[in-house]
Every structure is written in structure tokens, then in C-alpha cells.
């Protein structure tokens, strides 16, 4: 009886109770997350009209404002997603709005691992490690390593032009990472079931061992970092079937419900 009640509670929260070795999962609901980022006019909404699987999905929206100088995050946040030394799989399904403007090419982040380093007092605050984004219509990811402080010691390896992303249809992303600050780490990334990154014997994390968050959502970082381009000032991305675990199936949006 207790297990039945627990399973019912987790389903209400949009979480999966028993999914092999899943660490956590969310079926496109606003329940069950640790927090959200809604910078400026950004929103995170639970919707039922556009879904990948089941009955709900998350819609992230950001709106450009020429008088605003801050950043443009609209994300769902899961704390303590990994720390140095961990190995895991992380996955999500996403969909760009049907009329997404790819040209002129600009960066829009889709997911990231991030931690707060402001206590180090070296000019760094929230710093992402691995990010997944599109530049124009090209899928891109990265790893970050080195020392957090001084910030000049941070190093980045970018994996560019992985696949062409299309608008108005659902896509799947899965990441497997062994998070190490020396050359024993590795990272793999799949897009719609195709492995597009497989890199071994490289550092995948900074030396600091604190826990990183996992965030899915629209971060219009190009608007802040390089200025507004094009004519599409409202951007929307939908997310569904977000999960982490110890096997590929745990994180694959198509493999669990």
C-alpha cells in the first residue's frame, strides 16, 4: 500500500517511480523541478496541445527587448545532476517552433549543466560545463575543463556542425558522460538515435568537485552575447521526456513512459 501511494504521488509530480536505474525523470510537467529561470519576459508553461509522448510538455518562450541588457533564460532546473567522478546518461526531447528563423545564424542554447562558483570571488558566478545548442541550424555541444579560477584557466573543447536541426518536429538528444578533470573522461551524444559525438581520453569537467545542475530550456544566449540578429523576436521551444540514469534506455525519451 505504501509503495502504491508513493507511485501515485510520483506520477502526480510528473516523475517516474521505477524505471530501471533512472536517477530522475519528468514527463513534461512543471511539477517535480527544483526551480525555474524566467528572465525578463521569459516563461515556462505546461501545455497539452504540443507533446512528444503522453499528455503534457513544457513550452519555453523568450522575447527580445532592445531596452533590456540582461540574459534570456527560460529553463527548468534539476539540482545535483552530477559531480566530478560521476558517469551518467541524460536525455530529452525538444521541438522548435514551426517558423523558427535559422538565418542569420545565431546561438540558442537548448540544455546545459551549470554550477554557481561565485563563492570563489574570481569574477565567475554561474558557469556552464557542457552545453547543447544550435548555431543557425547546426547542433553543437562542448566540454569545459581546467581551473575555474582564474577564469583564464578555463578551457573549452567544442563539437560543431554535428547535425542539421529542423523546426516543427520533435527531436531526441541523449548524452553519456564520464565527468573527469583529467584525461580519463569521455562524452557521447546522440541525435535522433544517431551517435554524433564519441570522444574518449579527455577532461570533461573543471577541477572543482561541486555538483552541477541540469537545465533544459531556451536560453537565447546569442541575443546577449553577440546582439540581436534577424527579425524573429519571439522564440519558443517545447520539451518532453526529460530524464537521467545509468543506462541509455533510462535517458532515451522514446524508451520510457
PDB file of C-alpha atoms in Angstrom:
ATOM      1  CA  UNK A   1       0.000   0.000   0.000  1.00  0.00           C
ATOM      2  CA  UNK A   2       2.789   2.422   0.848  1.00  0.00           C
ATOM      3  CA  UNK A   3       4.518   1.699  -2.476  1.00  0.00           C
ATOM      4  CA  UNK A   4       1.260   2.240  -4.351  1.00  0.00           C
ATOM      5  CA  UNK A   5       0.751   5.590  -2.656  1.00  0.00           C
ATOM      6  CA  UNK A   6       4.357   6.580  -3.400  1.00  0.00           C
ATOM      7  CA  UNK A   7       3.983   5.631  -7.055  1.00  0.00           C
ATOM      8  CA  UNK A   8       0.771   7.661  -7.325  1.00  0.00           C
ATOM      9  CA  UNK A   9       2.473  10.677  -5.735  1.00  0.00           C
ATOM     10  CA  UNK A  10       5.446  10.486  -8.095  1.00  0.00           C
ATOM     11  CA  UNK A  11       3.146  10.228 -11.114  1.00  0.00           C
ATOM     12  CA  UNK A  12       1.303  13.335  -9.910  1.00  0.00           C
ATOM     13  CA  UNK A  13       4.636  15.151  -9.773  1.00  0.00           C
ATOM     14  CA  UNK A  14       5.439  14.098 -13.335  1.00  0.00           C
ATOM     15  CA  UNK A  15       8.189  11.760 -12.090  1.00  0.00           C
ATOM     16  CA  UNK A  16       8.708   8.091 -12.850  1.00  0.00           C
ATOM     17  CA  UNK A  17       8.674   5.857  -9.775  1.00  0.00           C
ATOM     18  CA  UNK A  18      10.526   2.780 -11.004  1.00  0.00           C
ATOM     19  CA  UNK A  19      12.365   2.935 -14.319  1.00  0.00           C
ATOM     20  CA  UNK A  20      15.243   0.541 -14.065  1.00  0.00           C
ATOM     21  CA  UNK A  21      18.140   2.661 -12.909  1.00  0.00           C
ATOM     22  CA  UNK A  22      16.750   6.103 -13.701  1.00  0.00           C
ATOM     23  CA  UNK A  23      18.028   8.785 -11.346  1.00  0.00           C
ATOM     24  CA  UNK A  24      15.042  11.006 -12.102  1.00  0.00           C
ATOM     25  CA  UNK A  25      12.576  11.742 -14.903  1.00  0.00           C
ATOM     26  CA  UNK A  26       9.917  14.236 -15.895  1.00  0.00           C
ATOM     27  CA  UNK A  27       7.075  13.812 -18.385  1.00  0.00           C
ATOM     28  CA  UNK A  28       6.837  17.438 -19.484  1.00  0.00           C
ATOM     29  CA  UNK A  29       5.267  18.920 -16.360  1.00  0.00           C
ATOM     30  CA  UNK A  30       6.081  21.941 -14.220  1.00  0.00           C
ATOM     31  CA  UNK A  31       5.881  19.752 -11.100  1.00  0.00           C
ATOM     32  CA  UNK A  32       8.942  17.985  -9.771  1.00  0.00           C
ATOM     33  CA  UNK A  33      11.603  20.531 -10.748  1.00  0.00           C
ATOM     34  CA  UNK A  34      13.796  22.263  -8.193  1.00  0.00           C
ATOM     35  CA  UNK A  35      13.290  25.707  -9.707  1.00  0.00           C
ATOM     36  CA  UNK A  36      12.822  27.601 -12.995  1.00  0.00           C
ATOM     37  CA  UNK A  37      14.548  30.520 -14.671  1.00  0.00           C
ATOM     38  CA  UNK A  38      12.189  33.164 -16.085  1.00  0.00           C
ATOM     39  CA  UNK A  39      14.430  36.074 -17.010  1.00  0.00           C
ATOM     40  CA  UNK A  40      12.762  39.300 -18.176  1.00  0.00           C
ATOM     41  CA  UNK A  41       9.680  38.328 -20.243  1.00  0.00           C
ATOM     42  CA  UNK A  42      10.612  34.643 -20.455  1.00  0.00           C
ATOM     43  CA  UNK A  43       8.088  31.957 -19.483  1.00  0.00           C
ATOM     44  CA  UNK A  44       7.969  28.222 -18.762  1.00  0.00           C
ATOM     45  CA  UNK A  45       4.491  26.737 -19.284  1.00  0.00           C
ATOM     46  CA  UNK A  46       2.998  23.269 -19.078  1.00  0.00           C
ATOM     47  CA  UNK A  47       0.931  22.586 -22.206  1.00  0.00           C
ATOM     48  CA  UNK A  48      -1.209  19.787 -23.606  1.00  0.00           C
ATOM     49  CA  UNK A  49      -1.578  20.765 -27.284  1.00  0.00           C
ATOM     50  CA  UNK A  50       2.001  20.020 -28.404  1.00  0.00           C
ATOM     51  CA  UNK A  51       3.551  16.895 -26.837  1.00  0.00           C
ATOM     52  CA  UNK A  52       6.108  14.244 -27.709  1.00  0.00           C
ATOM     53  CA  UNK A  53       4.594  11.479 -25.589  1.00  0.00           C
ATOM     54  CA  UNK A  54       1.805  11.305 -23.037  1.00  0.00           C
ATOM     55  CA  UNK A  55      -0.399  14.312 -22.368  1.00  0.00           C
ATOM     56  CA  UNK A  56       1.926  17.157 -21.326  1.00  0.00           C
ATOM     57  CA  UNK A  57       5.022  19.052 -22.417  1.00  0.00           C
ATOM     58  CA  UNK A  58       6.901  22.170 -21.371  1.00  0.00           C
ATOM     59  CA  UNK A  59       6.871  25.252 -23.588  1.00  0.00           C
ATOM     60  CA  UNK A  60       9.752  27.695 -23.096  1.00  0.00           C
ATOM     61  CA  UNK A  61       9.380  31.213 -24.501  1.00  0.00           C
ATOM     62  CA  UNK A  62      11.754  34.161 -24.709  1.00  0.00           C
ATOM     63  CA  UNK A  63      11.035  37.620 -26.110  1.00  0.00           C
ATOM     64  CA  UNK A  64      13.676  40.077 -27.282  1.00  0.00           C
ATOM     65  CA  UNK A  65      13.642  43.585 -25.810  1.00  0.00           C
ATOM     66  CA  UNK A  66      16.071  46.161 -27.197  1.00  0.00           C
ATOM     67  CA  UNK A  67      15.941  48.143 -23.934  1.00  0.00           C
ATOM     68  CA  UNK A  68      16.942  45.126 -21.823  1.00  0.00           C
ATOM     69  CA  UNK A  69      20.633  44.313 -21.254  1.00  0.00           C
ATOM     70  CA  UNK A  70      20.375  41.114 -19.181  1.00  0.00           C
ATOM     71  CA  UNK A  71      20.287  37.479 -20.164  1.00  0.00           C
ATOM     72  CA  UNK A  72      17.416  35.461 -21.633  1.00  0.00           C
ATOM     73  CA  UNK A  73      16.902  32.183 -19.736  1.00  0.00           C
ATOM     74  CA  UNK A  74      13.633  30.190 -19.705  1.00  0.00           C
ATOM     75  CA  UNK A  75      14.610  26.866 -18.170  1.00  0.00           C
ATOM     76  CA  UNK A  76      13.542  24.022 -15.912  1.00  0.00           C
ATOM     77  CA  UNK A  77      16.250  23.220 -13.366  1.00  0.00           C
ATOM     78  CA  UNK A  78      17.254  19.978 -11.643  1.00  0.00           C
ATOM     79  CA  UNK A  79      19.787  20.338  -8.824  1.00  0.00           C
ATOM     80  CA  UNK A  80      22.675  17.925  -8.184  1.00  0.00           C
ATOM     81  CA  UNK A  81      22.615  16.311 -11.621  1.00  0.00           C
ATOM     82  CA  UNK A  82      26.255  15.258 -11.429  1.00  0.00           C
ATOM     83  CA  UNK A  83      29.588  15.947  -9.767  1.00  0.00           C
ATOM     84  CA  UNK A  84      33.141  15.201 -10.814  1.00  0.00           C
ATOM     85  CA  UNK A  85      33.757  11.457 -10.875  1.00  0.00           C
ATOM     86  CA  UNK A  86      30.184  10.536 -11.846  1.00  0.00           C
ATOM     87  CA  UNK A  87      29.075   8.738 -15.002  1.00  0.00           C
ATOM     88  CA  UNK A  88      25.549   9.081 -16.346  1.00  0.00           C
ATOM     89  CA  UNK A  89      23.119   9.341 -19.235  1.00  0.00           C
ATOM     90  CA  UNK A  90      20.925  12.441 -19.727  1.00  0.00           C
ATOM     91  CA  UNK A  91      18.183  12.846 -22.311  1.00  0.00           C
ATOM     92  CA  UNK A  92      15.321  14.988 -23.525  1.00  0.00           C
ATOM     93  CA  UNK A  93      13.032  15.558 -26.498  1.00  0.00           C
ATOM     94  CA  UNK A  94      12.700  19.056 -27.956  1.00  0.00           C
ATOM     95  CA  UNK A  95      10.791  20.815 -30.716  1.00  0.00           C
ATOM     96  CA  UNK A  96      11.469  24.235 -32.244  1.00  0.00           C
ATOM     97  CA  UNK A  97       8.513  26.378 -33.294  1.00  0.00           C
ATOM     98  CA  UNK A  98       7.421  25.673 -36.867  1.00  0.00           C
ATOM     99  CA  UNK A  99       8.557  29.026 -38.275  1.00  0.00           C
ATOM    100  CA  UNK A 100      11.913  29.084 -36.438  1.00  0.00           C
ATOM    101  CA  UNK A 101      14.253  31.526 -38.181  1.00  0.00           C
ATOM    102  CA  UNK A 102      17.636  29.838 -38.723  1.00  0.00           C
ATOM    103  CA  UNK A 103      19.157  32.566 -40.905  1.00  0.00           C
ATOM    104  CA  UNK A 104      21.023  34.727 -39.988  1.00  0.00           C
ATOM    105  CA  UNK A 105      22.822  32.167 -37.851  1.00  0.00           C
ATOM    106  CA  UNK A 106      22.745  32.814 -34.106  1.00  0.00           C
ATOM    107  CA  UNK A 107      23.256  30.760 -30.957  1.00  0.00           C
ATOM    108  CA  UNK A 108      20.296  29.453 -28.950  1.00  0.00           C
ATOM    109  CA  UNK A 109      21.070  27.094 -26.091  1.00  0.00           C
ATOM    110  CA  UNK A 110      18.806  24.059 -25.549  1.00  0.00           C
ATOM    111  CA  UNK A 111      20.265  22.401 -22.433  1.00  0.00           C
ATOM    112  CA  UNK A 112      23.175  22.894 -20.074  1.00  0.00           C
ATOM    113  CA  UNK A 113      24.937  21.713 -16.948  1.00  0.00           C
ATOM    114  CA  UNK A 114      25.802  24.638 -14.692  1.00  0.00           C
ATOM    115  CA  UNK A 115      27.078  25.426 -11.189  1.00  0.00           C
ATOM    116  CA  UNK A 116      27.468  28.538  -9.037  1.00  0.00           C
ATOM    117  CA  UNK A 117      31.099  29.492  -8.387  1.00  0.00           C
ATOM    118  CA  UNK A 118      30.513  32.990  -7.047  1.00  0.00           C
ATOM    119  CA  UNK A 119      31.965  31.955  -3.653  1.00  0.00           C
ATOM    120  CA  UNK A 120      35.427  31.731  -5.261  1.00  0.00           C
ATOM    121  CA  UNK A 121      35.487  35.538  -5.721  1.00  0.00           C
ATOM    122  CA  UNK A 122      37.377  35.464  -9.005  1.00  0.00           C
ATOM    123  CA  UNK A 123      34.790  37.078 -11.260  1.00  0.00           C
ATOM    124  CA  UNK A 124      32.959  33.829 -12.048  1.00  0.00           C
ATOM    125  CA  UNK A 125      29.351  33.191 -10.991  1.00  0.00           C
ATOM    126  CA  UNK A 126      27.104  30.628 -12.690  1.00  0.00           C
ATOM    127  CA  UNK A 127      29.372  28.741 -15.095  1.00  0.00           C
ATOM    128  CA  UNK A 128      28.159  26.074 -17.548  1.00  0.00           C
ATOM    129  CA  UNK A 129      30.210  22.986 -18.227  1.00  0.00           C
ATOM    130  CA  UNK A 130      28.649  21.026 -21.091  1.00  0.00           C
ATOM    131  CA  UNK A 131      26.044  22.842 -23.168  1.00  0.00           C
ATOM    132  CA  UNK A 132      23.897  21.739 -26.134  1.00  0.00           C
ATOM    133  CA  UNK A 133      22.881  24.454 -28.572  1.00  0.00           C
ATOM    134  CA  UNK A 134      22.139  25.318 -32.156  1.00  0.00           C
ATOM    135  CA  UNK A 135      24.138  27.789 -34.214  1.00  0.00           C
ATOM    136  CA  UNK A 136      21.897  28.575 -37.130  1.00  0.00           C
ATOM    137  CA  UNK A 137      20.528  25.107 -37.852  1.00  0.00           C
ATOM    138  CA  UNK A 138      23.625  23.204 -36.688  1.00  0.00           C
ATOM    139  CA  UNK A 139      23.648  21.149 -33.495  1.00  0.00           C
ATOM    140  CA  UNK A 140      26.646  21.912 -31.288  1.00  0.00           C
ATOM    141  CA  UNK A 141      27.967  20.819 -27.909  1.00  0.00           C
ATOM    142  CA  UNK A 142      31.069  21.272 -25.772  1.00  0.00           C
ATOM    143  CA  UNK A 143      33.014  20.235 -22.697  1.00  0.00           C
ATOM    144  CA  UNK A 144      34.711  22.634 -20.275  1.00  0.00           C
ATOM    145  CA  UNK A 145      37.744  21.789 -18.170  1.00  0.00           C
ATOM    146  CA  UNK A 146      40.723  23.346 -16.440  1.00  0.00           C
ATOM    147  CA  UNK A 147      40.606  25.506 -13.317  1.00  0.00           C
ATOM    148  CA  UNK A 148      37.641  27.762 -12.600  1.00  0.00           C
ATOM    149  CA  UNK A 149      39.933  30.473 -11.207  1.00  0.00           C
ATOM    150  CA  UNK A 150      41.490  32.448 -12.644  1.00  0.00           C
ATOM    151  CA  UNK A 151      38.874  32.420 -15.400  1.00  0.00           C
ATOM    152  CA  UNK A 152      41.676  32.482 -17.980  1.00  0.00           C
ATOM    153  CA  UNK A 153      42.469  28.892 -16.899  1.00  0.00           C
ATOM    154  CA  UNK A 154      39.109  27.590 -18.143  1.00  0.00           C
ATOM    155  CA  UNK A 155      39.379  25.550 -21.348  1.00  0.00           C
ATOM    156  CA  UNK A 156      36.669  24.582 -23.837  1.00  0.00           C
ATOM    157  CA  UNK A 157      36.502  21.870 -26.499  1.00  0.00           C
ATOM    158  CA  UNK A 158      33.625  22.404 -28.932  1.00  0.00           C
ATOM    159  CA  UNK A 159      31.985  19.815 -31.203  1.00  0.00           C
ATOM    160  CA  UNK A 160      30.419  21.735 -34.095  1.00  0.00           C
ATOM    161  CA  UNK A 161      28.190  21.063 -37.118  1.00  0.00           C
ATOM    162  CA  UNK A 162      27.006  17.755 -35.701  1.00  0.00           C
ATOM    163  CA  UNK A 163      23.628  17.581 -37.436  1.00  0.00           C
ATOM    164  CA  UNK A 164      21.151  19.867 -39.155  1.00  0.00           C
ATOM    165  CA  UNK A 165      18.229  20.598 -36.830  1.00  0.00           C
ATOM    166  CA  UNK A 166      14.777  21.041 -38.337  1.00  0.00           C
ATOM    167  CA  UNK A 167      11.860  23.078 -36.998  1.00  0.00           C
ATOM    168  CA  UNK A 168       8.311  21.997 -36.213  1.00  0.00           C
ATOM    169  CA  UNK A 169       9.095  18.375 -35.333  1.00  0.00           C
ATOM    170  CA  UNK A 170      10.328  16.515 -32.270  1.00  0.00           C
ATOM    171  CA  UNK A 171      13.969  15.535 -31.885  1.00  0.00           C
ATOM    172  CA  UNK A 172      15.742  13.404 -29.267  1.00  0.00           C
ATOM    173  CA  UNK A 173      19.064  14.124 -27.559  1.00  0.00           C
ATOM    174  CA  UNK A 174      20.933  11.742 -25.260  1.00  0.00           C
ATOM    175  CA  UNK A 175      24.267  12.434 -23.594  1.00  0.00           C
ATOM    176  CA  UNK A 176      26.562   9.976 -21.861  1.00  0.00           C
ATOM    177  CA  UNK A 177      29.406  11.491 -19.895  1.00  0.00           C
ATOM    178  CA  UNK A 178      32.137  10.376 -17.554  1.00  0.00           C
ATOM    179  CA  UNK A 179      32.826  13.606 -15.685  1.00  0.00           C
ATOM    180  CA  UNK A 180      36.560  13.843 -15.021  1.00  0.00           C
ATOM    181  CA  UNK A 181      39.032  16.705 -14.768  1.00  0.00           C
ATOM    182  CA  UNK A 182      41.905  14.634 -16.198  1.00  0.00           C
ATOM    183  CA  UNK A 183      42.290  12.695 -19.428  1.00  0.00           C
ATOM    184  CA  UNK A 184      40.186   9.730 -18.254  1.00  0.00           C
ATOM    185  CA  UNK A 185      36.850  11.332 -19.121  1.00  0.00           C
ATOM    186  CA  UNK A 186      34.610  10.755 -22.115  1.00  0.00           C
ATOM    187  CA  UNK A 187      31.484  12.180 -23.710  1.00  0.00           C
ATOM    188  CA  UNK A 188      28.992  10.811 -26.227  1.00  0.00           C
ATOM    189  CA  UNK A 189      25.943  12.464 -27.764  1.00  0.00           C
ATOM    190  CA  UNK A 190      23.113  11.016 -29.853  1.00  0.00           C
ATOM    191  CA  UNK A 191      20.692  12.989 -32.011  1.00  0.00           C
ATOM    192  CA  UNK A 192      17.536  11.211 -33.148  1.00  0.00           C
ATOM    193  CA  UNK A 193      19.190   7.880 -32.398  1.00  0.00           C
ATOM    194  CA  UNK A 194      22.411   8.610 -34.293  1.00  0.00           C
ATOM    195  CA  UNK A 195      25.651   8.912 -32.350  1.00  0.00           C
ATOM    196  CA  UNK A 196      27.238  12.199 -33.427  1.00  0.00           C
ATOM    197  CA  UNK A 197      29.862  12.646 -30.683  1.00  0.00           C
ATOM    198  CA  UNK A 198      32.122   9.948 -29.226  1.00  0.00           C
ATOM    199  CA  UNK A 199      35.245  11.345 -27.593  1.00  0.00           C
ATOM    200  CA  UNK A 200      37.461   9.483 -25.146  1.00  0.00           C
ATOM    201  CA  UNK A 201      40.538  10.276 -23.081  1.00  0.00           C
ATOM    202  CA  UNK A 202      39.764  13.910 -22.444  1.00  0.00           C
ATOM    203  CA  UNK A 203      38.811  16.060 -19.462  1.00  0.00           C
ATOM    204  CA  UNK A 204      35.074  16.746 -19.280  1.00  0.00           C
ATOM    205  CA  UNK A 205      34.861  18.825 -16.102  1.00  0.00           C
ATOM    206  CA  UNK A 206      36.685  21.547 -14.213  1.00  0.00           C
ATOM    207  CA  UNK A 207      38.841  20.646 -11.245  1.00  0.00           C
ATOM    208  CA  UNK A 208      36.339  21.848  -8.652  1.00  0.00           C
ATOM    209  CA  UNK A 209      34.242  18.926  -7.415  1.00  0.00           C
ATOM    210  CA  UNK A 210      30.939  20.641  -6.605  1.00  0.00           C
ATOM    211  CA  UNK A 211      27.625  19.415  -8.022  1.00  0.00           C
ATOM    212  CA  UNK A 212      26.236  20.764 -11.290  1.00  0.00           C
ATOM    213  CA  UNK A 213      22.605  21.449 -12.146  1.00  0.00           C
ATOM    214  CA  UNK A 214      20.961  20.135 -15.304  1.00  0.00           C
ATOM    215  CA  UNK A 215      18.797  22.654 -17.128  1.00  0.00           C
ATOM    216  CA  UNK A 216      16.574  22.163 -20.155  1.00  0.00           C
ATOM    217  CA  UNK A 217      15.033  25.159 -21.804  1.00  0.00           C
ATOM    218  CA  UNK A 218      15.548  28.042 -24.144  1.00  0.00           C
ATOM    219  CA  UNK A 219      18.498  30.265 -23.325  1.00  0.00           C
ATOM    220  CA  UNK A 220      18.753  32.923 -26.042  1.00  0.00           C
ATOM    221  CA  UNK A 221      22.414  33.483 -25.277  1.00  0.00           C
ATOM    222  CA  UNK A 222      23.124  34.875 -28.746  1.00  0.00           C
ATOM    223  CA  UNK A 223      20.915  37.888 -28.051  1.00  0.00           C
ATOM    224  CA  UNK A 224      23.010  38.759 -25.004  1.00  0.00           C
ATOM    225  CA  UNK A 225      26.456  37.740 -26.224  1.00  0.00           C
ATOM    226  CA  UNK A 226      26.514  38.875 -29.848  1.00  0.00           C
ATOM    227  CA  UNK A 227      23.438  41.082 -30.265  1.00  0.00           C
ATOM    228  CA  UNK A 228      20.022  40.510 -31.785  1.00  0.00           C
ATOM    229  CA  UNK A 229      20.010  39.209 -35.361  1.00  0.00           C
ATOM    230  CA  UNK A 230      17.187  38.569 -37.766  1.00  0.00           C
ATOM    231  CA  UNK A 231      13.518  39.531 -37.398  1.00  0.00           C
ATOM    232  CA  UNK A 232      12.107  36.887 -35.050  1.00  0.00           C
ATOM    233  CA  UNK A 233      11.925  38.442 -31.597  1.00  0.00           C
ATOM    234  CA  UNK A 234       9.797  35.700 -30.021  1.00  0.00           C
ATOM    235  CA  UNK A 235      11.290  32.223 -29.772  1.00  0.00           C
ATOM    236  CA  UNK A 236       9.627  29.062 -28.453  1.00  0.00           C
ATOM    237  CA  UNK A 237      10.944  25.560 -27.767  1.00  0.00           C
ATOM    238  CA  UNK A 238       8.949  22.614 -26.380  1.00  0.00           C
ATOM    239  CA  UNK A 239      10.455  19.892 -24.143  1.00  0.00           C
ATOM    240  CA  UNK A 240       9.250  16.458 -23.068  1.00  0.00           C
ATOM    241  CA  UNK A 241      10.523  13.158 -21.602  1.00  0.00           C
ATOM    242  CA  UNK A 242      13.490  14.566 -19.689  1.00  0.00           C
ATOM    243  CA  UNK A 243      15.480  12.039 -17.665  1.00  0.00           C
ATOM    244  CA  UNK A 244      18.824  10.883 -16.293  1.00  0.00           C
ATOM    245  CA  UNK A 245      20.051   7.416 -15.390  1.00  0.00           C
ATOM    246  CA  UNK A 246      22.791   4.837 -15.597  1.00  0.00           C
ATOM    247  CA  UNK A 247      21.814   3.326 -18.977  1.00  0.00           C
ATOM    248  CA  UNK A 248      20.932   4.702 -22.408  1.00  0.00           C
ATOM    249  CA  UNK A 249      17.340   3.457 -22.088  1.00  0.00           C
ATOM    250  CA  UNK A 250      16.937   5.412 -18.841  1.00  0.00           C
ATOM    251  CA  UNK A 251      17.547   8.673 -20.699  1.00  0.00           C
ATOM    252  CA  UNK A 252      16.126   7.906 -24.154  1.00  0.00           C
ATOM    253  CA  UNK A 253      12.789   9.765 -24.485  1.00  0.00           C
ATOM    254  CA  UNK A 254      11.473   7.051 -26.792  1.00  0.00           C
ATOM    255  CA  UNK A 255      12.242   4.217 -24.387  1.00  0.00           C
ATOM    256  CA  UNK A 256      10.277   5.084 -21.263  1.00  0.00           C
ATOM    257  CA  UNK A 257       6.890   6.475 -20.298  1.00  0.00           C
TER     258      UNK A 257
END
